[in-house]
PDB file of C-alpha atoms in Angstrom:
ATOM      1  CA  MET A 542      95.961  95.117 122.368  1.00 80.00           C
ATOM      2  CA  ALA A 543      98.058  91.944 122.409  1.00 93.00           C
ATOM      3  CA  PRO A 544     101.092  92.083 120.107  1.00 96.00           C
ATOM      4  CA  LYS A 545     100.287  91.222 116.506  1.00 98.00           C
ATOM      5  CA  ALA A 546     102.521  90.016 113.675  1.00 98.00           C
ATOM      6  CA  ILE A 547     102.489  92.211 110.566  1.00 98.00           C
ATOM      7  CA  ILE A 548     104.379  91.932 107.268  1.00 98.00           C
ATOM      8  CA  VAL A 549     105.387  95.315 105.810  1.00 98.00           C
ATOM      9  CA  THR A 550     106.883  95.748 102.325  1.00 98.00           C
ATOM     10  CA  GLY A 551     108.706  98.808 101.052  1.00 97.00           C
ATOM     11  CA  ALA A 552     109.748  99.214 104.682  1.00 97.00           C
ATOM     12  CA  SER A 553     113.107 100.959 104.347  1.00 95.00           C
ATOM     13  CA  ARG A 554     111.847 104.495 103.714  1.00 95.00           C
ATOM     14  CA  GLY A 555     108.882 106.802 103.293  1.00 97.00           C
ATOM     15  CA  ILE A 556     105.428 105.498 104.128  1.00 98.00           C
ATOM     16  CA  GLY A 557     106.627 101.921 104.680  1.00 98.00           C
ATOM     17  CA  LEU A 558     109.192 103.020 107.255  1.00 98.00           C
ATOM     18  CA  ALA A 559     106.547 105.131 108.998  1.00 98.00           C
ATOM     19  CA  VAL A 560     104.270 102.071 109.166  1.00 98.00           C
ATOM     20  CA  ALA A 561     107.054  99.904 110.568  1.00 98.00           C
ATOM     21  CA  LEU A 562     108.073 102.408 113.246  1.00 98.00           C
ATOM     22  CA  TYR A 563     104.487 102.913 114.400  1.00 98.00           C
ATOM     23  CA  LEU A 564     103.969  99.175 114.786  1.00 98.00           C
ATOM     24  CA  LEU A 565     107.279  98.658 116.553  1.00 98.00           C
ATOM     25  CA  ASN A 566     106.735 101.512 118.977  1.00 98.00           C
ATOM     26  CA  ALA A 567     103.344  99.967 119.775  1.00 98.00           C
ATOM     27  CA  SER A 568     105.126  96.671 120.670  1.00 98.00           C
ATOM     28  CA  HIS A 569     103.966  94.664 117.654  1.00 98.00           C
ATOM     29  CA  LYS A 570     106.080  92.153 115.716  1.00 98.00           C
ATOM     30  CA  VAL A 571     107.045  92.827 112.110  1.00 98.00           C
ATOM     31  CA  VAL A 572     108.583  91.098 109.139  1.00 98.00           C
ATOM     32  CA  LEU A 573     110.061  93.850 106.981  1.00 98.00           C
ATOM     33  CA  VAL A 574     110.812  93.580 103.270  1.00 98.00           C
ATOM     34  CA  SER A 575     112.800  95.944 101.084  1.00 97.00           C
ATOM     35  CA  ARG A 576     115.471  95.808  98.415  1.00 94.00           C
ATOM     36  CA  SER A 577     117.702  97.957 100.638  1.00 92.00           C
ATOM     37  CA  GLU A 578     119.071  96.239 103.759  1.00 94.00           C
ATOM     38  CA  GLU A 579     120.704  99.067 105.726  1.00 93.00           C
ATOM     39  CA  GLN A 580     117.551 100.532 107.309  1.00 94.00           C
ATOM     40  CA  LEU A 581     116.100  97.085 108.020  1.00 96.00           C
ATOM     41  CA  LYS A 582     119.308  96.000 109.729  1.00 97.00           C
ATOM     42  CA  GLY A 583     119.174  99.126 111.884  1.00 96.00           C
ATOM     43  CA  LEU A 584     115.605  98.395 112.971  1.00 97.00           C
ATOM     44  CA  LYS A 585     116.566  94.817 113.806  1.00 97.00           C
ATOM     45  CA  GLY A 586     119.335  96.164 116.020  1.00 97.00           C
ATOM     46  CA  LYS A 587     116.995  98.566 117.798  1.00 97.00           C
ATOM     47  CA  PHE A 588     114.076  96.131 118.176  1.00 98.00           C
ATOM     48  CA  PRO A 589     115.796  92.722 118.150  1.00 97.00           C
ATOM     49  CA  SER A 590     112.903  90.641 119.475  1.00 97.00           C
ATOM     50  CA  GLN A 591     110.273  92.363 117.332  1.00 98.00           C
ATOM     51  CA  VAL A 592     111.906  92.470 113.899  1.00 98.00           C
ATOM     52  CA  GLU A 593     112.709  89.931 111.236  1.00 98.00           C
ATOM     53  CA  TYR A 594     113.521  91.036 107.726  1.00 98.00           C
ATOM     54  CA  ILE A 595     114.334  89.984 104.195  1.00 98.00           C
ATOM     55  CA  ALA A 596     116.299  92.262 101.882  1.00 97.00           C
ATOM     56  CA  ALA A 597     115.045  91.126  98.480  1.00 97.00           C
ATOM     57  CA  ASP A 598     113.268  92.143  95.298  1.00 96.00           C
ATOM     58  CA  LEU A 599     109.612  91.083  95.439  1.00 97.00           C
ATOM     59  CA  THR A 600     109.434  90.926  91.655  1.00 96.00           C
ATOM     60  CA  ASN A 601     110.973  87.514  92.233  1.00 96.00           C
ATOM     61  CA  VAL A 602     107.660  85.898  93.157  1.00 90.00           C
ATOM     62  CA  ASN A 603     109.442  83.195  95.165  1.00 95.00           C
ATOM     63  CA  VAL A 604     110.266  85.860  97.749  1.00 97.00           C
ATOM     64  CA  ALA A 605     106.588  85.994  98.771  1.00 98.00           C
ATOM     65  CA  ALA A 606     106.771  82.402 100.005  1.00 98.00           C
ATOM     66  CA  GLU A 607     110.042  83.124 101.839  1.00 98.00           C
ATOM     67  CA  VAL A 608     108.520  86.128 103.601  1.00 98.00           C
ATOM     68  CA  THR A 609     105.447  84.152 104.619  1.00 98.00           C
ATOM     69  CA  LYS A 610     107.524  81.253 105.955  1.00 98.00           C
ATOM     70  CA  LEU A 611     109.738  83.654 107.927  1.00 98.00           C
ATOM     71  CA  ALA A 612     106.705  85.266 109.569  1.00 98.00           C
ATOM     72  CA  ILE A 613     105.244  81.911 110.612  1.00 98.00           C
ATOM     73  CA  LYS A 614     108.601  80.536 111.780  1.00 98.00           C
ATOM     74  CA  SER A 615     109.417  83.689 113.783  1.00 98.00           C
ATOM     75  CA  PHE A 616     106.060  84.681 115.215  1.00 98.00           C
ATOM     76  CA  GLY A 617     103.756  81.709 114.660  1.00 98.00           C
ATOM     77  CA  LYS A 618     101.072  83.704 112.868  1.00 98.00           C
ATOM     78  CA  ILE A 619     100.303  86.519 110.442  1.00 98.00           C
ATOM     79  CA  ASP A 620      97.748  89.068 111.627  1.00 98.00           C
ATOM     80  CA  GLY A 621      98.236  91.621 108.895  1.00 98.00           C
ATOM     81  CA  VAL A 622     100.047  92.439 105.678  1.00 98.00           C
ATOM     82  CA  VAL A 623     100.940  95.912 104.427  1.00 98.00           C
ATOM     83  CA  ILE A 624     101.775  95.882 100.712  1.00 98.00           C
ATOM     84  CA  ASN A 625     103.428  99.231 100.213  1.00 97.00           C
ATOM     85  CA  HIS A 626     106.234  98.721  97.688  1.00 97.00           C
ATOM     86  CA  GLY A 627     106.031 100.085  94.151  1.00 95.00           C
ATOM     87  CA  VAL A 628     107.798 101.927  91.337  1.00 95.00           C
ATOM     88  CA  LEU A 629     106.859 104.857  89.107  1.00 94.00           C
ATOM     89  CA  HIS A 630     108.968 104.346  85.972  1.00 92.00           C
ATOM     90  CA  PRO A 631     108.736 104.041  83.021  1.00 90.00           C
ATOM     91  CA  MET A 632     107.396 107.580  82.865  1.00 91.00           C
ATOM     92  CA  THR A 633     106.789 107.628  79.103  1.00 92.00           C
ATOM     93  CA  ARG A 634     103.955 108.462  76.727  1.00 93.00           C
ATOM     94  CA  ILE A 635     102.135 105.344  75.573  1.00 95.00           C
ATOM     95  CA  GLU A 636     103.155 105.693  71.911  1.00 94.00           C
ATOM     96  CA  LYS A 637     106.837 105.750  72.947  1.00 92.00           C
ATOM     97  CA  SER A 638     106.586 103.111  75.632  1.00 93.00           C
ATOM     98  CA  SER A 639     108.030  99.620  75.705  1.00 95.00           C
ATOM     99  CA  ILE A 640     105.790  96.640  76.407  1.00 97.00           C
ATOM    100  CA  ASP A 641     108.681  95.025  78.274  1.00 97.00           C
ATOM    101  CA  GLU A 642     108.990  98.089  80.528  1.00 96.00           C
ATOM    102  CA  TRP A 643     105.257  97.953  81.260  1.00 97.00           C
ATOM    103  CA  LYS A 644     105.611  94.269  82.147  1.00 98.00           C
ATOM    104  CA  GLU A 645     108.483  95.064  84.513  1.00 97.00           C
ATOM    105  CA  LEU A 646     106.433  97.747  86.246  1.00 97.00           C
ATOM    106  CA  PHE A 647     103.422  95.432  86.566  1.00 98.00           C
ATOM    107  CA  ASP A 648     105.728  92.789  88.044  1.00 98.00           C
ATOM    108  CA  ALA A 649     106.742  95.334  90.700  1.00 97.00           C
ATOM    109  CA  ASN A 650     103.392  96.990  91.387  1.00 97.00           C
ATOM    110  CA  LEU A 651     100.836  94.246  90.772  1.00 98.00           C
ATOM    111  CA  PHE A 652     102.139  90.706  90.382  1.00 98.00           C
ATOM    112  CA  SER A 653     104.484  90.864  93.381  1.00 98.00           C
ATOM    113  CA  ALA A 654     101.564  92.175  95.449  1.00 98.00           C
ATOM    114  CA  LEU A 655      99.357  89.384  94.129  1.00 98.00           C
ATOM    115  CA  ALA A 656     102.021  86.789  94.987  1.00 98.00           C
ATOM    116  CA  LEU A 657     102.296  87.983  98.595  1.00 98.00           C
ATOM    117  CA  ALA A 658      98.520  88.221  99.007  1.00 98.00           C
ATOM    118  CA  LYS A 659      98.108  84.703  97.612  1.00 98.00           C
ATOM    119  CA  GLU A 660     100.743  83.259  99.973  1.00 98.00           C
ATOM    120  CA  THR A 661      99.398  84.938 103.097  1.00 98.00           C
ATOM    121  CA  ILE A 662      95.641  84.512 102.569  1.00 98.00           C
ATOM    122  CA  PRO A 663      95.470  81.060 104.256  1.00 98.00           C
ATOM    123  CA  HIS A 664      97.170  82.459 107.370  1.00 98.00           C
ATOM    124  CA  LEU A 665      95.051  85.622 107.354  1.00 98.00           C
ATOM    125  CA  ARG A 666      91.907  83.486 107.222  1.00 98.00           C
ATOM    126  CA  THR A 667      93.059  81.759 110.415  1.00 98.00           C
ATOM    127  CA  SER A 668      93.806  85.027 112.213  1.00 98.00           C
ATOM    128  CA  LYS A 669      90.870  86.887 110.644  1.00 98.00           C
ATOM    129  CA  GLY A 670      93.506  89.367 109.622  1.00 98.00           C
ATOM    130  CA  ARG A 671      93.942  92.463 107.512  1.00 98.00           C
ATOM    131  CA  ILE A 672      95.705  93.151 104.234  1.00 98.00           C
ATOM    132  CA  ILE A 673      96.307  96.801 103.383  1.00 98.00           C
ATOM    133  CA  PHE A 674      97.536  97.982  99.991  1.00 98.00           C
ATOM    134  CA  THR A 675      99.024 101.407  99.294  1.00 98.00           C
ATOM    135  CA  SER A 676      97.076 102.733  96.327  1.00 98.00           C
ATOM    136  CA  SER A 677      97.393 106.053  94.490  1.00 97.00           C
ATOM    137  CA  GLY A 678      95.242 108.832  93.134  1.00 95.00           C
ATOM    138  CA  ALA A 679      96.822 107.964  89.776  1.00 95.00           C
ATOM    139  CA  ALA A 680      94.559 104.905  89.671  1.00 96.00           C
ATOM    140  CA  LYS A 681      91.656 107.241  88.940  1.00 94.00           C
ATOM    141  CA  HIS A 682      93.326 110.408  87.628  1.00 94.00           C
ATOM    142  CA  ALA A 683      95.434 110.234  84.467  1.00 95.00           C
ATOM    143  CA  TYR A 684      98.670 112.157  84.012  1.00 93.00           C
ATOM    144  CA  THR A 685     100.636 112.315  80.780  1.00 93.00           C
ATOM    145  CA  SER A 686     103.333 109.603  80.767  1.00 93.00           C
ATOM    146  CA  TRP A 687     101.977 107.873  83.878  1.00 94.00           C
ATOM    147  CA  GLY A 688     100.093 105.208  81.925  1.00 96.00           C
ATOM    148  CA  ALA A 689     101.968 102.201  83.273  1.00 97.00           C
ATOM    149  CA  TYR A 690     101.917 103.377  86.889  1.00 96.00           C
ATOM    150  CA  GLY A 691      98.287 104.485  86.854  1.00 97.00           C
ATOM    151  CA  ALA A 692      97.112 101.289  85.165  1.00 98.00           C
ATOM    152  CA  SER A 693      99.008  99.144  87.677  1.00 98.00           C
ATOM    153  CA  LYS A 694      97.436 100.965  90.616  1.00 98.00           C
ATOM    154  CA  ALA A 695      93.971 100.665  89.071  1.00 98.00           C
ATOM    155  CA  ALA A 696      94.576  96.917  88.746  1.00 98.00           C
ATOM    156  CA  LEU A 697      95.724  96.832  92.378  1.00 98.00           C
ATOM    157  CA  ASN A 698      92.458  98.468  93.435  1.00 98.00           C
ATOM    158  CA  SER A 699      90.554  95.798  91.542  1.00 98.00           C
ATOM    159  CA  LEU A 700      92.596  93.101  93.270  1.00 98.00           C
ATOM    160  CA  VAL A 701      91.552  94.523  96.638  1.00 98.00           C
ATOM    161  CA  GLN A 702      87.897  94.519  95.594  1.00 98.00           C
ATOM    162  CA  HIS A 703      88.114  90.868  94.552  1.00 98.00           C
ATOM    163  CA  ILE A 704      89.810  89.811  97.787  1.00 98.00           C
ATOM    164  CA  GLY A 705      86.990  91.601  99.592  1.00 98.00           C
ATOM    165  CA  VAL A 706      84.414  89.524  97.697  1.00 98.00           C
ATOM    166  CA  GLU A 707      86.237  86.195  97.951  1.00 98.00           C
ATOM    167  CA  GLU A 708      87.567  86.293 101.522  1.00 98.00           C
ATOM    168  CA  PRO A 709      84.875  87.106 104.105  1.00 98.00           C
ATOM    169  CA  ASP A 710      87.235  86.393 107.021  1.00 98.00           C
ATOM    170  CA  ILE A 711      89.849  88.893 105.811  1.00 98.00           C
ATOM    171  CA  VAL A 712      89.563  92.672 105.680  1.00 98.00           C
ATOM    172  CA  ALA A 713      91.263  93.995 102.523  1.00 98.00           C
ATOM    173  CA  VAL A 714      91.630  97.737 102.002  1.00 98.00           C
ATOM    174  CA  ALA A 715      93.403  99.928  99.450  1.00 98.00           C
ATOM    175  CA  LEU A 716      94.513 103.185 101.079  1.00 98.00           C
ATOM    176  CA  ASN A 717      95.167 106.256  98.936  1.00 98.00           C
ATOM    177  CA  PRO A 718      97.891 108.185 100.817  1.00 97.00           C
ATOM    178  CA  GLY A 719      97.520 111.397  98.838  1.00 96.00           C
ATOM    179  CA  ARG A 720     100.581 113.361  97.772  1.00 96.00           C
ATOM    180  CA  THR A 721     103.194 112.475 100.353  1.00 97.00           C
ATOM    181  CA  ASP A 722     106.742 113.760 100.828  1.00 93.00           C
ATOM    182  CA  THR A 723     108.619 110.679  99.653  1.00 94.00           C
ATOM    183  CA  ASP A 724     111.418 109.895  97.209  1.00 91.00           C
ATOM    184  CA  MET A 725     108.772 109.234  94.546  1.00 92.00           C
ATOM    185  CA  GLN A 726     107.545 112.821  94.767  1.00 94.00           C
ATOM    186  CA  LYS A 727     111.136 114.048  94.452  1.00 92.00           C
ATOM    187  CA  ASP A 728     111.550 111.820  91.411  1.00 90.00           C
ATOM    188  CA  ILE A 729     108.414 113.322  89.843  1.00 92.00           C
ATOM    189  CA  ARG A 730     109.742 116.851  90.303  1.00 92.00           C
ATOM    190  CA  GLU A 731     113.198 116.003  88.957  1.00 88.00           C
ATOM    191  CA  THR A 732     112.473 113.618  86.070  1.00 84.00           C
ATOM    192  CA  GLY A 733     108.924 114.496  85.056  1.00 79.00           C
ATOM    193  CA  ALA A 734     109.891 117.764  83.373  1.00 74.00           C
ATOM    194  CA  PRO A 735     107.722 118.951  80.446  1.00 75.00           C
ATOM    195  CA  GLY A 736     109.096 117.840  77.113  1.00 70.00           C
ATOM    196  CA  ILE A 737     110.505 114.728  78.747  1.00 71.00           C
ATOM    197  CA  ALA A 738     107.484 113.223  80.429  1.00 84.00           C
ATOM    198  CA  MET A 739     104.635 115.107  82.095  1.00 90.00           C
ATOM    199  CA  SER A 740     102.524 117.961  80.798  1.00 91.00           C
ATOM    200  CA  GLU A 741     103.711 121.415  81.794  1.00 91.00           C
ATOM    201  CA  ALA A 742     100.607 122.108  83.879  1.00 91.00           C
ATOM    202  CA  ASP A 743     100.766 118.837  85.815  1.00 91.00           C
ATOM    203  CA  HIS A 744     104.480 119.108  86.490  1.00 92.00           C
ATOM    204  CA  ALA A 745     104.122 122.712  87.639  1.00 92.00           C
ATOM    205  CA  ASN A 746     101.325 121.670  89.982  1.00 94.00           C
ATOM    206  CA  PHE A 747     103.455 118.971  91.643  1.00 93.00           C
ATOM    207  CA  LYS A 748     106.294 121.467  92.127  1.00 93.00           C
ATOM    208  CA  GLU A 749     103.937 124.121  93.493  1.00 95.00           C
ATOM    209  CA  VAL A 750     102.373 121.776  96.059  1.00 95.00           C
ATOM    210  CA  PHE A 751     105.865 120.867  97.299  1.00 96.00           C
ATOM    211  CA  GLU A 752     107.114 124.462  97.403  1.00 95.00           C
ATOM    212  CA  LYS A 753     104.057 125.578  99.358  1.00 95.00           C
ATOM    213  CA  GLY A 754     104.477 122.789 101.914  1.00 96.00           C
ATOM    214  CA  GLY A 755     101.355 120.965 100.769  1.00 96.00           C
ATOM    215  CA  LEU A 756     102.714 117.412 100.800  1.00 96.00           C
ATOM    216  CA  ASN A 757     101.659 114.974 103.508  1.00 96.00           C
ATOM    217  CA  LYS A 758     104.286 113.817 105.967  1.00 97.00           C
ATOM    218  CA  PRO A 759     104.848 110.052 105.529  1.00 97.00           C
ATOM    219  CA  GLU A 760     103.684 109.511 109.105  1.00 98.00           C
ATOM    220  CA  TRP A 761     100.196 110.833 108.361  1.00 98.00           C
ATOM    221  CA  PRO A 762      99.041 108.128 105.931  1.00 98.00           C
ATOM    222  CA  GLY A 763     101.625 105.714 107.346  1.00 98.00           C
ATOM    223  CA  HIS A 764     100.072 105.694 110.788  1.00 98.00           C
ATOM    224  CA  VAL A 765      96.605 105.223 109.288  1.00 98.00           C
ATOM    225  CA  ILE A 766      97.868 102.235 107.304  1.00 98.00           C
ATOM    226  CA  ALA A 767      99.512 100.783 110.419  1.00 98.00           C
ATOM    227  CA  LYS A 768      96.324 101.098 112.457  1.00 98.00           C
ATOM    228  CA  LEU A 769      94.256  99.586 109.647  1.00 98.00           C
ATOM    229  CA  SER A 770      96.629  96.616 109.490  1.00 98.00           C
ATOM    230  CA  LEU A 771      95.785  95.952 113.142  1.00 98.00           C
ATOM    231  CA  ASP A 772      92.028  96.417 113.221  1.00 98.00           C
ATOM    232  CA  ALA A 773      90.460  97.775 110.039  1.00 98.00           C
ATOM    233  CA  LYS A 774      86.692  97.502 110.334  1.00 98.00           C
ATOM    234  CA  PRO A 775      85.054  94.672 108.341  1.00 98.00           C
ATOM    235  CA  GLU A 776      82.819  97.137 106.510  1.00 98.00           C
ATOM    236  CA  PHE A 777      85.925  98.643 104.878  1.00 98.00           C
ATOM    237  CA  SER A 778      86.783  95.402 103.085  1.00 98.00           C
ATOM    238  CA  GLY A 779      87.073  95.623  99.313  1.00 98.00           C
ATOM    239  CA  LYS A 780      87.122  99.415  99.379  1.00 98.00           C
ATOM    240  CA  VAL A 781      89.558 102.033  98.123  1.00 98.00           C
ATOM    241  CA  ILE A 782      89.663 104.791 100.745  1.00 98.00           C
ATOM    242  CA  PRO A 783      91.575 108.101 100.908  1.00 98.00           C
ATOM    243  CA  TRP A 784      93.730 108.343 104.022  1.00 98.00           C
ATOM    244  CA  ASN A 785      91.861 111.493 105.119  1.00 97.00           C
ATOM    245  CA  ALA A 786      88.324 110.192 104.452  1.00 98.00           C
ATOM    246  CA  PRO A 787      85.751 110.946 107.189  1.00 98.00           C
ATOM    247  CA  GLU A 788      85.239 107.233 107.887  1.00 98.00           C
ATOM    248  CA  LEU A 789      88.906 106.939 108.885  1.00 98.00           C
ATOM    249  CA  ALA A 790      88.844 109.795 111.412  1.00 98.00           C
ATOM    250  CA  GLU A 791      89.489 107.501 114.384  1.00 97.00           C
ATOM    251  CA  TYR A 792      92.524 106.002 112.618  1.00 98.00           C
ATOM    252  CA  ARG A 793      94.065 109.480 112.310  1.00 97.00           C
ATOM    253  CA  GLU A 794      93.875 110.199 116.046  1.00 89.00           C
TER     254      GLU A 794
END
């Protein structure tokens, strides 16, 4: 496969870092985005001709245009976009929640994703490219105090479905990574304690899965996302798919 140019957000750790490393080791070009610069700077040093990056907060919707311009200036095209960034908090019951906090979370999880999709769609039409969103099981399964996060991921899934309907030359997929060993999972175990946020049963289940070694390694869904960003099949467009679904078997090889 000839080298492709892929934008990856949330690229400094966890699933996003796994996506970036897979693409780089396969000789592709990447534009990496994260609020934290240290890891991105290190990747630029290791892969100088393959990496460009912006250390910025995507909730500033102007950053989406900057990222898009950097990709075109550096690599002349955009073949794929991986929208992987997101936040969990506020982890609060709805009756105690703040509308402003919900708006801040939707800025991070939905509107920043929408801004980047909107900016890159014209270039993805030209390349007949892919746009892959990291979804969550919380979009379909409710947990106490996860209202803002779950609702934002459900909205993200709907965004993917609408891109699938509106853009026949682009393949848009939402990938559910399952429970993966990331900082977010650690945050759930440490701050989601019963009486503060989650129900006792749900919190105990998250801790048990971790203690029994049941979490996915970031590379498992990360490599699937990376491969989908390169050549997701057209029939996947507009769909929300678990990373370990039978139809993705060849992307897990």
